[in-house]
XYZ file of N, CA, C and O in Angstrom:
540
model
N 104.285 118.193 106.693
C 105.151 119.019 105.776
C 103.995 120.480 105.622
O 103.065 119.916 104.756
N 104.380 121.572 105.817
C 103.436 122.807 105.699
C 103.313 123.410 104.287
O 102.068 123.505 103.986
N 103.897 122.924 103.583
C 103.895 123.621 101.784
C 103.740 122.433 101.128
O 103.534 122.474 99.849
N 103.235 120.934 101.498
C 103.338 120.033 100.595
C 101.780 119.956 100.191
O 100.669 120.025 101.271
N 101.321 119.960 98.949
C 100.189 119.840 98.768
C 99.173 118.781 99.083
O 98.215 118.839 99.383
N 99.863 117.548 99.285
C 99.092 116.271 99.577
C 98.605 116.452 101.053
O 97.883 116.061 101.585
N 99.859 116.833 101.803
C 99.457 117.458 103.113
C 98.577 118.073 103.175
O 97.575 117.650 104.490
N 98.471 119.084 102.676
C 96.938 120.330 102.620
C 95.988 119.160 102.421
O 94.604 119.618 103.121
N 95.660 118.339 101.293
C 94.769 117.798 100.976
C 94.107 116.631 102.442
O 92.838 116.509 102.691
N 95.027 116.219 102.695
C 94.959 115.026 103.782
C 94.198 116.259 105.090
O 92.985 115.839 106.113
N 94.556 117.445 105.482
C 94.203 118.210 106.484
C 92.888 118.554 105.938
O 92.162 119.240 107.017
N 92.374 118.736 105.027
C 91.356 119.405 104.512
C 91.260 120.757 104.206
O 90.238 121.637 103.695
N 92.459 121.156 104.076
C 92.802 122.730 103.538
C 92.532 122.580 102.280
O 92.412 124.054 101.636
N 92.872 121.805 101.468
C 92.660 121.990 99.872
C 91.582 120.859 99.568
O 91.707 119.540 100.153
N 90.462 121.078 99.139
C 89.448 120.205 98.515
C 89.812 119.265 97.516
O 90.610 119.467 96.658
N 89.294 117.959 97.962
C 89.532 116.903 96.856
C 88.262 115.978 96.716
O 87.189 116.254 97.476
N 88.399 115.122 95.759
C 87.408 114.202 95.521
C 87.554 112.828 96.356
O 88.428 112.300 95.143
N 87.490 112.805 97.482
C 87.954 111.545 97.949
C 86.950 110.378 97.837
O 85.983 110.377 97.864
N 87.723 109.259 97.707
C 87.346 107.803 97.092
C 87.355 106.908 98.305
O 86.573 106.243 98.334
N 88.455 107.110 99.221
C 88.554 105.982 100.322
C 89.292 107.026 101.262
O 90.283 107.938 100.930
N 89.059 106.683 102.455
C 90.702 106.817 103.860
C 90.077 106.048 104.727
O 89.080 105.404 105.234
N 91.571 105.925 105.412
C 91.396 104.872 106.754
C 92.535 105.405 107.804
O 92.843 106.886 107.058
N 92.865 104.949 108.286
C 93.739 105.640 109.217
C 94.813 105.963 109.265
O 95.369 106.958 109.491
N 95.593 105.300 107.957
C 96.757 105.645 107.500
C 96.974 105.934 105.952
O 98.262 106.978 105.480
N 95.750 105.963 105.278
C 95.795 106.665 103.856
C 94.990 107.368 103.220
O 93.831 107.128 104.280
N 95.037 107.773 102.276
C 93.711 108.685 101.509
C 93.699 108.789 100.365
O 95.078 108.483 99.703
N 92.878 108.273 99.639
C 92.598 108.183 98.295
C 91.473 109.319 97.559
O 90.369 109.627 97.834
N 92.061 109.821 96.457
C 91.110 110.513 95.924
C 91.349 110.527 93.933
O 92.523 110.201 93.718
N 90.684 111.393 93.359
C 90.869 111.418 92.209
C 91.536 112.205 91.680
O 91.863 113.367 92.490
N 92.355 112.301 90.722
C 93.296 112.851 90.162
C 93.051 114.351 89.710
O 91.974 113.812 88.662
N 93.013 115.383 89.737
C 92.623 116.642 89.181
C 92.839 116.605 87.664
O 92.649 117.491 86.751
N 94.027 116.028 87.088
C 94.405 116.195 85.704
C 93.366 115.484 84.561
O 93.342 116.292 83.776
N 92.411 114.699 85.093
C 91.428 114.556 84.146
C 91.724 113.825 82.976
O 91.116 114.010 82.087
N 92.693 113.130 82.939
C 93.393 112.517 81.738
C 92.679 111.402 81.139
O 92.822 111.089 80.328
N 92.362 110.622 82.620
C 91.879 109.544 82.060
C 90.773 108.944 83.218
O 90.642 109.501 84.736
N 89.524 108.568 82.928
C 88.603 108.512 84.189
C 89.238 107.684 84.935
O 89.081 106.951 84.984
N 88.388 108.270 86.410
C 88.877 107.165 87.593
C 90.341 106.841 87.932
O 90.615 106.635 88.623
N 91.071 108.269 87.103
C 92.507 108.270 87.725
C 92.685 108.665 89.296
O 92.064 110.088 89.692
N 93.243 107.700 89.931
C 93.289 108.366 91.168
C 94.618 107.879 91.615
O 95.352 107.138 91.486
N 94.749 108.805 92.997
C 96.317 108.778 93.739
C 95.973 108.297 95.246
O 95.067 108.566 95.964
N 96.917 107.204 95.492
C 96.690 106.714 97.120
C 97.907 107.562 97.855
O 99.036 107.191 97.262
N 97.856 108.137 98.740
C 98.898 108.843 99.423
C 99.012 108.542 100.946
O 97.694 107.575 101.451
N 99.954 108.268 101.634
C 100.093 107.802 103.038
C 99.631 109.152 103.755
O 100.265 110.409 103.014
N 99.252 109.200 104.584
C 98.937 110.363 105.859
C 100.266 110.627 106.576
O 100.390 111.777 106.889
N 101.283 109.587 106.176
C 102.662 110.308 107.254
C 103.244 110.773 105.630
O 103.259 110.549 104.569
N 103.722 111.981 105.950
C 104.584 112.442 104.557
C 105.770 112.112 104.296
O 106.802 111.587 105.320
N 106.436 111.226 103.278
C 107.674 111.074 103.003
C 107.598 111.244 101.243
O 106.700 111.857 100.451
N 108.767 111.883 100.981
C 108.920 112.019 99.677
C 108.600 111.059 98.609
O 107.970 111.417 97.618
N 109.279 109.862 98.812
C 108.911 108.941 97.512
C 109.044 107.742 97.930
O 109.573 107.733 99.461
N 108.952 106.530 97.324
C 109.399 105.191 97.743
C 110.830 104.645 98.557
O 110.924 103.998 99.417
N 111.983 105.680 97.785
C 112.961 105.642 98.029
C 113.281 106.097 99.992
O 114.359 105.511 100.363
N 112.530 106.788 100.676
C 112.390 106.927 102.206
C 111.493 107.008 102.610
O 111.130 107.199 103.997
N 110.731 106.149 102.065
C 109.321 105.672 102.963
C 109.419 104.250 103.922
O 110.279 103.604 103.460
N 109.113 104.492 104.990
C 109.435 103.452 106.026
C 108.709 102.165 105.589
O 107.525 102.576 104.632
N 108.964 101.066 105.818
C 108.428 99.677 105.739
C 106.649 99.951 105.912
O 106.023 99.558 105.090
N 106.325 100.364 106.987
C 105.113 100.066 107.249
C 104.172 101.392 106.736
O 103.157 100.727 106.546
N 104.869 102.267 106.142
C 103.712 103.470 105.481
C 103.608 102.438 103.993
O 102.493 102.509 103.324
N 104.952 102.034 103.435
C 104.795 101.034 102.638
C 103.699 100.075 102.463
O 102.804 100.054 101.517
N 103.594 99.361 103.335
C 102.457 98.066 103.959
C 101.379 99.081 103.613
O 100.313 98.386 103.178
N 101.222 99.750 103.760
C 99.633 100.513 104.205
C 99.418 100.989 103.057
O 97.983 100.741 102.491
N 100.056 101.619 102.244
C 99.851 102.185 100.881
C 99.473 101.074 100.004
O 98.581 100.985 99.466
N 100.526 100.202 100.036
C 99.892 99.047 99.051
C 98.616 97.828 99.586
O 98.113 97.762 98.549
N 98.550 98.266 100.807
C 97.124 97.342 101.466
C 96.181 98.065 100.839
O 95.113 97.743 100.237
N 96.185 99.648 100.556
C 95.030 100.028 100.391
C 94.873 100.324 98.801
O 93.886 99.960 98.097
N 95.899 100.512 97.983
C 96.070 99.986 96.528
C 95.275 98.844 96.101
O 94.251 98.923 95.335
N 95.477 97.656 96.908
C 94.594 96.146 96.628
C 93.628 96.516 96.934
O 92.613 95.605 96.074
N 92.811 97.111 97.925
C 91.831 97.024 98.207
C 90.896 97.746 97.507
O 89.720 97.685 96.977
N 91.467 99.164 96.725
C 90.908 100.236 96.085
C 90.468 99.458 94.450
O 89.550 99.352 93.733
N 91.669 98.678 94.296
C 92.030 98.007 92.653
C 90.656 97.143 92.743
O 90.430 96.803 91.821
N 90.792 96.041 93.838
C 89.587 95.137 93.643
C 88.198 95.669 94.171
O 87.522 95.046 93.318
N 88.027 96.803 94.552
C 86.548 97.339 94.554
C 86.437 97.966 93.179
O 85.233 97.691 92.645
N 87.506 98.269 92.553
C 86.932 98.458 91.277
C 86.769 97.852 89.809
O 85.787 97.490 89.050
N 87.457 96.442 90.147
C 86.982 95.285 89.552
C 85.781 94.646 89.781
O 85.250 94.495 89.123
N 85.863 94.218 91.249
C 84.407 93.791 91.948
C 83.359 94.261 91.606
O 82.059 93.676 91.475
N 83.337 95.766 91.913
C 82.105 96.778 92.221
C 81.599 97.634 91.044
O 80.584 98.429 91.366
N 82.984 98.158 90.433
C 82.819 99.349 89.690
C 82.356 99.083 87.573
O 82.544 99.845 87.278
N 82.451 97.657 87.785
C 82.571 97.646 86.288
C 83.750 97.732 85.388
O 83.758 97.584 84.186
N 85.169 97.710 86.158
C 86.031 97.590 85.128
C 86.839 96.373 85.054
O 86.292 95.593 86.045
N 87.590 95.823 84.286
C 88.175 94.837 83.695
C 89.518 94.660 84.607
O 90.249 93.569 85.113
N 90.312 95.867 85.134
C 91.542 95.638 85.680
C 92.155 96.927 85.738
O 91.314 97.853 86.053
N 93.418 97.418 86.352
C 94.170 98.650 86.778
C 95.679 98.630 86.365
O 95.990 97.697 86.111
N 95.825 99.747 86.124
C 97.254 99.869 86.147
C 98.042 100.436 87.115
O 96.752 101.409 87.731
N 98.629 100.110 87.821
C 99.623 100.936 89.356
C 100.683 101.436 88.757
O 101.335 100.744 88.011
N 100.958 102.402 89.319
C 102.459 102.828 88.686
C 102.596 103.989 89.726
O 101.919 104.591 90.397
N 104.126 104.497 90.284
C 104.644 105.405 90.629
C 105.884 106.167 90.605
O 106.595 105.263 89.765
N 106.150 107.044 90.690
C 107.334 107.850 89.880
C 107.971 108.030 91.274
O 107.753 108.937 92.275
N 109.359 108.050 91.033
C 110.426 108.388 92.123
C 111.571 109.503 91.686
O 112.123 108.998 90.885
N 111.628 110.245 92.055
C 112.698 111.704 91.477
C 111.946 112.244 90.410
O 111.196 111.921 89.714
N 112.750 113.599 90.211
C 112.372 114.072 89.103
C 112.399 113.787 87.828
O 111.582 113.825 87.178
N 113.551 113.233 87.685
C 113.974 112.311 86.349
C 113.058 111.245 86.189
O 113.068 110.873 85.176
N 112.100 110.686 86.935
C 111.251 109.769 86.760
C 109.918 110.196 86.697
O 108.769 109.787 86.354
N 109.687 111.214 86.839
C 108.458 112.442 86.612
C 107.310 112.563 87.601
O 106.694 112.848 87.663
N 108.335 112.426 88.614
C 107.557 112.780 90.334
C 107.584 114.666 90.030
O 108.431 115.167 89.898
N 105.869 114.638 90.150
C 105.791 116.016 90.183
C 105.533 116.524 91.656
O 105.631 117.712 91.698
N 104.792 115.576 92.381
C 104.492 116.050 93.964
C 105.129 115.347 94.375
O 105.356 114.065 94.500
N 106.441 115.887 95.647
C 106.846 114.986 96.527
C 106.778 114.637 97.531
O 106.917 115.223 98.639
N 105.219 114.149 97.101
C 104.740 113.257 98.655
C 104.504 111.961 98.137
O 103.859 112.153 96.942
N 105.087 110.682 98.543
C 104.666 109.374 98.240
C 103.268 109.754 97.448
O 102.362 109.745 98.608
N 103.267 108.680 96.253
C 102.055 108.203 95.922
C 101.992 107.181 95.028
O 102.889 107.035 93.960
N 100.631 106.442 94.790
C 100.630 105.588 94.066
C 99.806 106.051 93.148
O 98.553 106.409 93.715
N 99.533 105.770 91.507
C 98.743 105.981 90.965
C 97.764 104.907 90.265
O 98.396 103.533 90.581
N 96.436 104.853 90.400
C 95.447 103.848 89.869
C 94.709 104.195 88.840
O 94.100 105.115 89.038
N 94.844 103.825 87.748
C 94.089 103.902 86.764
C 93.313 102.488 86.358
O 93.325 101.623 86.019
N 91.836 102.525 86.553
C 91.082 101.730 86.107
C 90.867 101.349 84.352
O 91.222 102.719 83.765
N 90.994 100.150 84.530
C 91.043 99.948 82.716
C 89.665 98.936 82.425
O 88.998 98.221 83.426
N 89.512 99.071 81.207
C 88.356 98.196 80.611
C 89.040 97.437 79.255
O 90.075 98.354 78.725
N 88.565 96.336 78.922
C 88.831 95.878 77.875
C 88.509 96.477 76.683
O 87.532 96.933 76.879
N 89.950 96.898 76.053
C 89.656 97.059 74.462
C 89.597 98.636 74.759
O 88.863 99.738 74.181
N 89.768 99.437 75.929
C 90.039 100.705 75.729
C 90.855 101.894 75.182
O 90.674 103.053 75.462
N 91.548 101.002 74.713
C 92.669 101.783 74.064
C 93.729 102.513 74.570
O 94.236 103.335 73.788
N 94.033 102.400 75.678
C 94.930 103.164 76.735
C 95.906 102.438 76.336
O 96.315 101.294 76.603
N 97.341 103.352 76.730
C 98.618 102.241 76.346
C 98.742 101.845 77.869
O 98.350 102.816 78.924
N 99.117 100.892 77.929
C 99.544 100.195 79.478
C 100.597 100.121 79.709
O 101.435 100.169 80.942
N 101.925 100.437 78.969
C 102.997 100.624 79.040
C 103.366 102.064 78.274
O 102.896 102.449 77.167
N 104.375 102.916 78.940
C 104.849 104.190 78.354
C 105.096 104.049 76.881
O 106.354 103.304 76.972
N 104.820 104.900 76.162
C 105.301 104.730 74.832
C 106.707 105.469 74.432
O 107.394 105.312 73.551
N 106.823 106.292 75.752
C 108.441 107.040 75.597
C 109.628 105.856 75.424
O 110.765 106.061 75.197
N 109.723 104.677 75.845
C 110.615 103.612 76.006
C 110.872 103.280 74.721
O 109.989 103.013 73.590
N 112.348 103.139 74.210
C 112.494 103.276 72.969
C 113.356 101.851 73.130
O 114.241 101.579 71.416
N 113.673 101.073 73.881
C 114.352 99.846 73.722
C 115.821 100.207 74.512
O 116.269 101.117 74.814
N 116.051 99.214 75.440
C 117.286 98.948 75.950
C 118.498 98.995 74.977
O 118.693 98.504 73.909
N 119.410 100.042 75.559
C 120.685 100.278 74.769
C 122.073 99.141 75.397
O 122.969 98.535 74.417
N 121.687 98.701 76.620
C 123.171 97.890 77.112
C 122.509 96.128 77.090
O 121.410 95.873 77.023
N 123.438 95.527 76.894
C 123.581 94.177 76.891
C 122.984 93.977 78.160
O 123.156 94.387 79.077
N 122.075 92.861 78.366
C 121.657 91.941 79.561
C 122.556 91.787 80.713
O 122.626 92.031 81.994
N 123.684 91.108 80.100
C 124.731 90.451 81.018
C 125.108 91.906 81.629
O 125.743 91.694 82.741
N 125.770 92.978 80.751
C 126.460 94.116 81.577
C 125.452 94.951 82.363
O 125.768 95.325 83.352
N 124.004 95.072 82.259
C 123.111 95.515 82.726
C 122.785 94.701 84.424
O 122.858 94.996 85.488
N 122.863 93.737 83.840
C 122.776 92.494 85.513
C 123.936 92.630 86.312
O 124.004 92.737 87.364
N 125.227 92.985 85.986
C 126.365 93.113 86.674
C 126.491 94.480 87.407
O 126.465 94.646 88.521
N 125.526 95.197 86.434
C 125.431 96.955 87.155
C 124.626 96.731 88.261
O 124.837 97.107 89.588
N 123.545 95.877 88.124
C 122.452 96.143 89.132
C 121.769 95.003 90.482
O 121.294 95.211 91.310
N 122.641 93.950 90.059
C 122.555 92.882 91.142
C 122.939 93.224 92.366
O 124.107 93.944 92.738
N 122.156 92.517 93.260
C 122.371 92.847 94.765
C 123.001 91.617 95.448
O 122.979 91.873 96.376
N 123.348 90.626 94.798
C 124.062 89.637 95.572
C 125.619 89.668 95.701
O 126.002 90.264 94.836
């Protein structure tokens, strides 16, 4: 996609701090500099988000998320990672090229592991189940 910033990063048209690359994925440090080591895993195939990503693209991205996460824990001194993904504007997706975030974590780093904006469910669990179940 010609106007996609992540596609431009993959093509080398925009510089990035590359962490890892293979045939299907590209991993780079997030320029937000909000947390040390915050990185993004993107597929080299453009898709908007997880809702339209083909199964093989999802598979390659998750393989890379696992590979990089294991590297962070086994070789870089981190104790764990948070991984997350936002889909569509209502969920705070800001770049419309599928990507997964990896946040390296250390014990007692005082970072929130769960979004603090959640205020609690409003609906009864049985009502929610009836709405979302797939059987």
